[in-house]
Coordinates of C-alpha atoms in Angstrom, one line a residue:
Chain A
M1 CA 0.2 -0.1 -0.2
E2 CA 1.4 3.5 -1.1
K3 CA 0.1 6.6 -0.4
S4 CA 0.1 9.5 -2.8
L5 CA 0.8 13.5 -2.4
W6 CA -2.2 15.8 -2.2
K7 CA -3.5 17.2 -5.0
F8 CA -4.7 21.1 -4.0
V9 CA -8.1 21.9 -5.5
D10 CA -8.3 25.4 -7.0
T11 CA -10.8 26.6 -4.8
K12 CA -11.9 29.6 -6.5
R13 CA -12.3 28.2 -9.8
L14 CA -14.2 25.5 -7.8
N15 CA -16.7 27.6 -5.9
A16 CA -18.6 29.4 -8.9
P17 CA -21.2 31.1 -8.9
R18 CA -24.6 28.7 -9.0
E19 CA -28.6 29.8 -9.3
E20 CA -30.9 28.5 -7.0
V21 CA -34.2 29.0 -5.9
V22 CA -34.8 28.8 -2.4
G23 CA -39.0 28.9 -2.3
D24 CA -39.9 30.7 -5.4
V25 CA -37.0 33.2 -5.7
H26 CA -34.1 32.9 -7.9
V27 CA -30.9 33.4 -5.7
T28 CA -27.0 34.0 -6.5
V29 CA -25.2 30.4 -4.4
Y30 CA -21.5 29.7 -3.5
F31 CA -20.2 27.4 -2.0
G32 CA -19.4 28.2 2.7
P33 CA -15.9 28.1 3.3
D34 CA -16.5 24.8 5.7
D35 CA -17.9 22.5 2.3
M36 CA -14.9 23.0 0.0
P37 CA -12.3 20.2 -0.1
A38 CA -9.0 21.9 -0.1
A39 CA -7.3 19.2 -1.6
V40 CA -8.1 15.4 -3.0
T41 CA -5.2 12.2 -2.9
G42 CA -5.9 8.4 -3.9
E43 CA -4.3 5.4 -2.9
T44 CA -4.2 1.8 -4.0
D45 CA -5.1 -1.5 -1.9
S46 CA -3.8 -4.1 -3.8
E47 CA -4.8 -6.7 -0.2
K48 CA -8.5 -5.9 -0.1
G49 CA -8.3 -5.0 -3.9
V50 CA -9.3 -1.4 -3.2
I51 CA -8.5 1.9 -4.2
R52 CA -9.3 4.9 -1.7
I53 CA -9.5 8.7 -2.7
F54 CA -9.2 10.9 0.3
F55 CA -10.4 14.7 0.8
R56 CA -8.9 17.4 3.3
Y57 CA -10.3 20.4 4.5
D58 CA -9.0 23.7 6.1
S59 CA -10.3 23.0 9.4
E60 CA -10.6 19.6 10.8
G61 CA -10.0 18.2 13.6
E62 CA -13.0 15.9 14.3
A63 CA -13.3 12.0 14.8
R64 CA -14.5 10.0 11.5
V65 CA -16.7 7.4 11.2
R66 CA -16.6 4.4 8.2
R67 CA -20.2 3.5 6.6
V68 CA -20.0 0.4 5.0
L69 CA -21.6 1.0 1.0
G70 CA -21.6 -2.3 -0.5
E71 CA -19.3 -4.8 -1.0
R72 CA -15.5 -2.8 -0.6
R73 CA -17.5 -0.2 -0.8
S74 CA -17.3 2.3 1.9
I75 CA -17.6 6.5 2.9
L76 CA -14.9 7.4 5.5
Y77 CA -17.1 11.2 7.5
G78 CA -16.8 12.9 10.0
K79 CA -18.9 12.4 13.2
K80 CA -19.9 16.0 13.5
T81 CA -19.9 17.7 10.5
K82 CA -21.4 14.6 8.8
R83 CA -18.5 16.1 5.8
I84 CA -17.1 13.1 3.2
Y85 CA -13.3 12.7 4.2
G86 CA -12.5 9.5 1.9
L87 CA -14.3 6.9 -0.4
E88 CA -13.4 3.2 -0.8
L89 CA -13.9 1.4 -3.9
P90 CA -13.5 -1.6 -5.5
S91 CA -10.1 -1.0 -8.4
D92 CA -11.0 -1.0 -11.9
S93 CA -10.0 -3.8 -14.1
S94 CA -9.4 -1.3 -16.9
Q95 CA -8.8 1.5 -14.6
S96 CA -10.4 3.7 -17.1
R97 CA -13.2 3.7 -14.9
I98 CA -12.4 5.0 -11.6
S99 CA -13.4 8.0 -12.5
A100 CA -17.2 7.4 -13.2
N101 CA -17.1 5.3 -10.2
V102 CA -16.4 7.9 -7.5
V103 CA -18.6 10.4 -9.2
S104 CA -21.4 8.1 -9.3
T105 CA -21.0 7.3 -6.0
L106 CA -20.5 10.6 -4.4
N107 CA -24.0 11.0 -6.8
R108 CA -25.4 8.4 -4.9
I109 CA -24.3 9.5 -1.4
Q110 CA -25.3 13.4 -2.3
E111 CA -28.8 12.1 -3.6
T112 CA -29.9 9.7 -0.8
S113 CA -27.8 11.4 1.6
R114 CA -30.8 12.5 3.9
E115 CA -32.7 8.9 3.9
I116 CA -28.4 7.4 5.0
G117 CA -28.4 10.1 7.7
L118 CA -25.7 12.5 6.1
E119 CA -27.6 16.1 5.7
R120 CA -24.4 18.1 4.3
V121 CA -25.6 18.0 0.5
E122 CA -23.2 20.5 -0.6
N123 CA -20.4 19.2 1.2
Y124 CA -20.9 16.1 -1.3
L125 CA -21.6 18.2 -4.2
A126 CA -18.5 20.1 -3.5
A127 CA -16.6 17.0 -3.0
K128 CA -17.6 15.7 -6.8
Q129 CA -16.9 18.6 -8.4
A130 CA -13.1 19.1 -6.1
Y131 CA -12.9 15.3 -7.6
E132 CA -13.6 16.2 -11.4
Q133 CA -11.0 19.3 -11.1
V134 CA -8.2 17.2 -9.6
S135 CA -9.3 13.4 -11.1
P136 CA -6.3 14.4 -14.0
Q137 CA -3.6 14.1 -11.6
V138 CA -5.4 11.2 -8.9
E139 CA -5.9 9.3 -12.2
S140 CA -2.5 9.3 -13.1
L141 CA -1.1 8.5 -9.5
L142 CA -3.2 5.5 -9.1
R143 CA -1.9 4.4 -12.6
S144 CA 1.3 5.0 -11.8
Y145 CA 1.1 2.7 -8.9
Y146 CA -0.4 0.1 -10.8
D147 CA 2.3 0.4 -13.4
R148 CA 4.7 -0.1 -10.6
G149 CA 2.8 -3.1 -9.1
V150 CA 2.1 -1.7 -5.5
A151 CA -1.5 -2.4 -6.2
R152 CA -3.3 -5.0 -8.9
P153 CA -6.8 -4.3 -10.1
T154 CA -9.0 -7.5 -9.4
V155 CA -12.1 -6.3 -9.5
T156 CA -14.4 -4.5 -11.6
G157 CA -16.5 -2.5 -9.6
E158 CA -19.7 -1.3 -10.8
P159 CA -20.1 2.4 -10.6
G160 CA -23.1 3.5 -8.0
G161 CA -23.2 1.0 -5.9
S162 CA -26.7 0.4 -3.7
I163 CA -26.0 3.0 -0.6
D164 CA -28.2 -0.3 1.5
S165 CA -25.6 -1.4 4.7
R166 CA -26.2 0.7 8.5
S167 CA -23.0 1.8 9.6
D168 CA -19.7 -0.3 11.4
Chain B
M1 CA -19.2 49.7 16.9
K2 CA -18.1 48.5 19.8
P3 CA -19.4 46.7 22.7
G4 CA -21.3 48.4 26.0
T5 CA -20.8 49.6 29.1
L6 CA -23.3 47.6 29.7
H7 CA -21.6 44.3 28.2
T8 CA -18.5 44.6 29.9
V9 CA -19.9 45.2 33.3
V10 CA -22.0 41.5 32.6
Y11 CA -19.1 39.8 32.1
W12 CA -16.3 41.1 34.1
G13 CA -19.4 41.1 37.4
A14 CA -20.1 37.2 36.1
M15 CA -16.7 36.5 36.5
S16 CA -16.5 37.9 39.7
F17 CA -19.3 36.3 41.7
E18 CA -18.2 32.9 39.7
F19 CA -15.0 33.7 41.5
L20 CA -16.6 34.4 44.2
A21 CA -18.7 31.5 44.5
S22 CA -16.1 29.1 43.3
F23 CA -14.0 30.4 46.5
L24 CA -17.0 29.8 49.2
L25 CA -17.4 26.8 47.9
V26 CA -13.5 25.5 48.1
A27 CA -13.9 27.1 51.4
A28 CA -17.1 24.9 52.4
V29 CA -16.0 21.7 51.7
C30 CA -12.5 21.8 52.5
E31 CA -12.0 24.6 55.6
P32 CA -14.4 26.8 56.8
A33 CA -12.2 28.8 59.0
M34 CA -10.4 29.9 55.5
I35 CA -12.8 32.2 55.7
H36 CA -11.5 35.1 58.2
V37 CA -13.9 35.3 61.3
N38 CA -13.0 35.0 64.8
H39 CA -12.7 31.9 66.5
S40 CA -15.9 31.4 68.5
T41 CA -17.9 32.6 65.2
T42 CA -15.6 30.8 63.2
L43 CA -16.9 27.2 65.4
G44 CA -20.2 28.2 65.2
F45 CA -19.5 28.5 61.2
R46 CA -17.8 25.6 60.9
A47 CA -20.9 23.5 62.4
W48 CA -23.1 24.9 60.6
T49 CA -21.6 24.3 57.3
Q50 CA -21.1 20.5 58.0
Q51 CA -24.9 20.5 59.5
N52 CA -25.8 21.9 55.6
L53 CA -23.2 21.1 53.5
N54 CA -24.9 19.3 50.8
A55 CA -27.4 22.3 50.5
I56 CA -24.0 24.7 50.0
G57 CA -22.6 22.5 47.6
I58 CA -25.7 22.3 46.1
V59 CA -26.4 25.9 45.8
L60 CA -22.8 27.1 45.1
S61 CA -22.4 24.8 42.4
A62 CA -25.4 26.3 40.4
A63 CA -24.2 29.9 41.4
I64 CA -21.1 28.9 39.3
F65 CA -23.3 27.4 36.7
V66 CA -25.5 30.6 36.3
F67 CA -22.6 33.0 36.3
R68 CA -20.2 30.7 34.2
S69 CA -23.4 30.4 31.4
I70 CA -23.5 34.0 31.4
R71 CA -20.1 34.3 30.8
A72 CA -20.3 32.1 28.0
F73 CA -23.3 33.5 26.7
V74 CA -21.8 37.4 26.2
G75 CA -18.5 36.4 25.4
P76 CA -15.2 38.5 26.6
P77 CA -14.9 41.6 25.9
W78 CA -12.1 41.9 23.7
L79 CA -13.1 39.8 21.2
W80 CA -16.0 41.7 20.1
I81 CA -13.6 44.6 20.5
T82 CA -11.3 42.7 18.0
I83 CA -14.0 41.6 15.8
S84 CA -15.5 45.0 15.6
E85 CA -12.5 46.2 14.0
I86 CA -12.5 43.2 11.7
L87 CA -15.8 44.1 10.2
R88 CA -14.9 47.6 10.6
E89 CA -11.3 47.0 8.6
F90 CA -13.5 44.5 5.7
H91 CA -15.9 47.7 5.9
T92 CA -13.8 50.1 4.9
A93 CA -12.0 47.5 2.1
V94 CA -15.3 47.3 0.4
F95 CA -16.9 51.0 0.2
S96 CA -13.8 53.1 1.2
E97 CA -14.1 54.5 -2.8
L98 CA -17.6 55.8 -1.9
G99 CA -18.0 58.9 -0.2
E100 CA -18.5 59.7 2.9
W101 CA -22.1 60.4 3.2
E102 CA -23.0 58.0 1.6
F103 CA -20.0 55.4 2.9
A104 CA -21.7 55.9 6.3
N105 CA -25.5 55.6 6.1
H106 CA -26.1 53.0 3.0
H107 CA -23.2 50.5 3.1
R108 CA -23.1 48.2 6.3
V109 CA -21.9 45.0 7.2
T110 CA -23.9 43.1 10.3
L111 CA -23.1 40.6 12.2
Y112 CA -26.4 38.5 13.7
R113 CA -26.1 35.7 16.2
Y114 CA -28.8 33.2 16.5
R115 CA -30.7 33.0 19.6
R116 CA -33.4 30.1 19.6
F117 CA -35.3 31.9 22.1
V118 CA -36.1 36.3 21.5
L119 CA -39.3 37.4 23.7
W120 CA -39.7 40.7 21.5
P121 CA -38.6 40.7 17.9
T122 CA -38.3 44.1 17.1
G123 CA -37.8 46.5 14.2
R124 CA -40.3 44.9 11.9
G125 CA -43.5 47.3 12.0
R126 CA -46.0 45.1 12.6
W127 CA -47.1 42.1 14.9
P128 CA -43.9 39.9 14.9
F129 CA -45.3 36.7 16.0
S130 CA -47.5 35.8 12.6
G131 CA -47.3 33.2 10.3
G132 CA -46.9 31.1 12.8
R133 CA -43.8 32.6 14.3
F134 CA -43.2 32.7 18.2
P135 CA -40.6 34.0 20.2
W136 CA -39.1 30.3 20.7
S137 CA -38.7 30.2 16.8
G138 CA -35.2 30.8 16.8
W139 CA -34.6 34.2 15.6
L140 CA -31.7 36.1 13.9
V141 CA -30.2 39.1 16.2
P142 CA -27.7 41.9 15.4
V143 CA -24.9 42.1 17.4
L144 CA -22.3 44.5 15.1
R145 CA -22.3 46.2 12.5
A146 CA -19.8 48.3 10.2
G147 CA -21.1 51.5 8.6
P148 CA -23.8 53.5 10.4
E149 CA -23.3 53.6 14.7
S150 CA -26.6 51.5 15.4
P151 CA -26.0 48.1 15.8
G152 CA -29.0 47.9 14.4
S153 CA -32.4 46.1 15.4
T154 CA -34.5 44.2 13.3
V155 CA -34.8 40.8 14.3
W156 CA -34.7 38.3 11.7
C157 CA -36.6 35.0 12.1
A158 CA -34.5 32.1 11.1
H159 CA -37.1 28.9 12.0
E160 CA -36.1 25.9 9.2
T161 CA -39.3 26.7 7.3
K162 CA -40.6 29.8 8.4
Y163 CA -37.5 32.1 7.7
D164 CA -37.6 36.2 7.0
G165 CA -35.4 38.0 5.5
F166 CA -31.9 37.4 3.3
C167 CA -30.0 36.7 6.6
G168 CA -33.3 34.0 7.8
A169 CA -32.6 31.9 4.0
V170 CA -29.5 32.2 4.2
F171 CA -29.2 31.1 7.7
R172 CA -31.5 28.2 6.7
M173 CA -30.5 27.3 2.7
Q174 CA -28.1 24.4 2.2
A175 CA -25.6 26.9 0.2
G176 CA -23.1 28.5 2.9
T177 CA -22.8 31.7 0.7
A178 CA -26.2 33.0 -1.4
E179 CA -25.7 36.7 -3.5
K180 CA -28.8 39.1 -4.4
G181 CA -28.8 42.0 -6.7
P182 CA -30.7 43.7 -9.3
P183 CA -32.8 42.9 -11.2
G184 CA -35.0 41.3 -8.5
L185 CA -34.4 43.8 -5.9
P186 CA -35.9 47.6 -7.4
D187 CA -34.5 51.3 -6.4
I188 CA -37.2 51.5 -3.4
S189 CA -38.7 54.9 -2.7
Q190 CA -41.5 56.7 -1.5
D191 CA -42.2 56.6 -5.2
S192 CA -42.1 53.2 -5.5
T193 CA -45.9 51.6 -6.9
E194 CA -47.2 48.2 -5.1
G195 CA -45.9 45.7 -7.6
E196 CA -42.2 47.2 -7.3
I197 CA -43.2 46.9 -3.7
E198 CA -44.2 43.3 -3.4
E199 CA -41.4 41.9 -6.0
Y200 CA -38.7 44.1 -3.6
A201 CA -40.7 41.7 -0.5
R202 CA -40.6 38.3 -2.1
N203 CA -37.2 38.5 -2.9
T204 CA -35.4 39.3 -0.1
F205 CA -38.0 37.0 1.7
V206 CA -39.8 39.2 4.1
D207 CA -43.9 41.0 4.4
P208 CA -45.0 44.0 2.3
I209 CA -45.7 45.5 5.1
T210 CA -42.1 45.3 6.5
I211 CA -40.7 47.3 3.2
R212 CA -44.0 49.9 3.4
N213 CA -43.1 50.7 6.7
R214 CA -39.4 50.7 6.0
I215 CA -40.1 53.7 4.0
A216 CA -42.6 55.0 5.9
R217 CA -39.5 55.5 8.6
G218 CA -37.7 56.8 5.6
K219 CA -35.1 54.2 5.9
P220 CA -33.3 52.5 3.1
C221 CA -33.9 50.0 1.7
A222 CA -30.0 48.1 -0.1
R223 CA -30.2 46.7 -4.0
Y224 CA -27.3 44.4 -3.0
Y225 CA -27.3 41.9 -0.6
L226 CA -24.3 38.8 0.0
A227 CA -24.5 36.8 3.1
I228 CA -22.6 34.4 4.6
R229 CA -23.3 31.5 7.2
I230 CA -21.1 31.7 10.1
L231 CA -20.4 27.8 11.3
V232 CA -17.9 27.0 14.7
D233 CA -16.5 23.9 14.4
S234 CA -17.7 23.6 10.4
R235 CA -21.1 22.3 11.9
K236 CA -23.0 24.6 14.5
R237 CA -24.6 27.8 12.9
W238 CA -23.7 30.8 14.8
G239 CA -25.0 33.3 12.2
V240 CA -24.5 34.7 9.6
L241 CA -22.8 37.5 8.0
M242 CA -24.1 39.9 5.7
I243 CA -23.6 42.9 3.4
D244 CA -26.2 44.7 2.1
S245 CA -25.6 48.4 0.3
R246 CA -27.3 50.8 -2.0
E247 CA -25.3 50.4 -5.1
E248 CA -26.3 47.7 -7.6
K249 CA -23.0 45.6 -7.5
L250 CA -20.1 46.1 -4.9
P251 CA -17.4 48.8 -5.5
R252 CA -14.6 46.6 -5.0
A253 CA -16.4 43.5 -5.8
Q254 CA -13.4 41.0 -5.9
V255 CA -11.4 42.9 -2.8
A256 CA -14.9 42.1 -1.1
T257 CA -15.1 38.0 -2.7
H258 CA -11.9 37.4 -1.8
R259 CA -11.8 38.9 1.8
F260 CA -15.7 37.6 3.1
D261 CA -14.5 33.7 3.1
Q262 CA -11.5 34.8 4.8
V263 CA -13.5 37.4 7.4
C264 CA -15.7 34.6 7.3
E265 CA -13.3 31.5 8.7
V266 CA -11.8 34.0 11.4
L267 CA -14.9 34.7 12.7
S268 CA -16.1 31.4 13.3
H269 CA -12.5 30.8 15.2
L270 CA -13.2 33.4 17.3
L271 CA -16.6 32.8 18.0
K272 CA -16.0 29.2 19.5
R273 CA -15.9 31.2 22.3
V274 CA -19.3 32.4 22.3
S275 CA -21.5 29.6 23.3

């Protein structure tokens, strides 16, 4: 197992204005400073056949909880803030579906966040956009691990697996 | 605007009484003779405290808890002085290009604090408990303002579903920061039509009666709002920091947006000390 360097997110670009309807009023909204990840990184674990994506924030320092979402699929979030700190996903044999896997899992978390008791919806959206911004760098890091034989992908992961398990 | 004398007196008063109660508690539990009185009185006092030790302990512990809570609620004076300086600097950085009269009266940076219970929400110009709002609905109270001398008087409802005012909406929406300007906010004056007043009221999440009252009292209606929700420990909603201006957009928009997040982050660290 080997951990990569952090890939810093351009938060200025990430925090582009968005239009949102509040009540029946159109308002320009932005992410709050606490919702935006400052950096993203990834690691591979050949023993378990998984990849892990991690998010870092400017203000941290809280206990984290791991919740299993499916087979070899889990989420790491802040116990108090409910912010997403990490994702664990099955390794993809073609490696081309890493991004699709990560993004679709974050989409599912965002869509079902209220049902599973994680209500920091803006953070999940920010995490997805932050990952998309640095995904080429994170993927190339993961790929370099594969190429160096640090981890060998064994199982093809299905993007966006169901989030039906309870926390452990 | 800096914290007043009353604030300072309450804080230091609570601290003094907390210290006194702590001293008496220690004296009662450990050694009644620590209180310097003559020998015969000491003996009587010692006997009395030993007989009523449980009651004394409970009363003094409760007093310590109450005074500590008051101190935590009010916050240390140095903290409010620091925050008022931060807001003043921010206000100057954003609005310094405008004229002095304009600068003082029509462009404000206000810090609102969330309170679960407010006995009488002021400044609304009408009965405050209409539409299912109650003193315990949760309210945003203005605590500091950079710009005019007054800290502001309008208290906005921040109930989960029955919020009002732009700051109330920002406090309850998912996004942490929100902005609103023209064309949704027409220029409101004595000559404004009923349609314009209603459009303005709808876009700022207030009742048209409140806007009419503002016009009647000669108070300006802002044409631009930028508000950010302040979280402490990245999760607890403390309040809202809001810029409102008579300009259609901020004169130094880049400076403002760049500094706004920074100011909010500093405030979220400082305001941990005010529970």
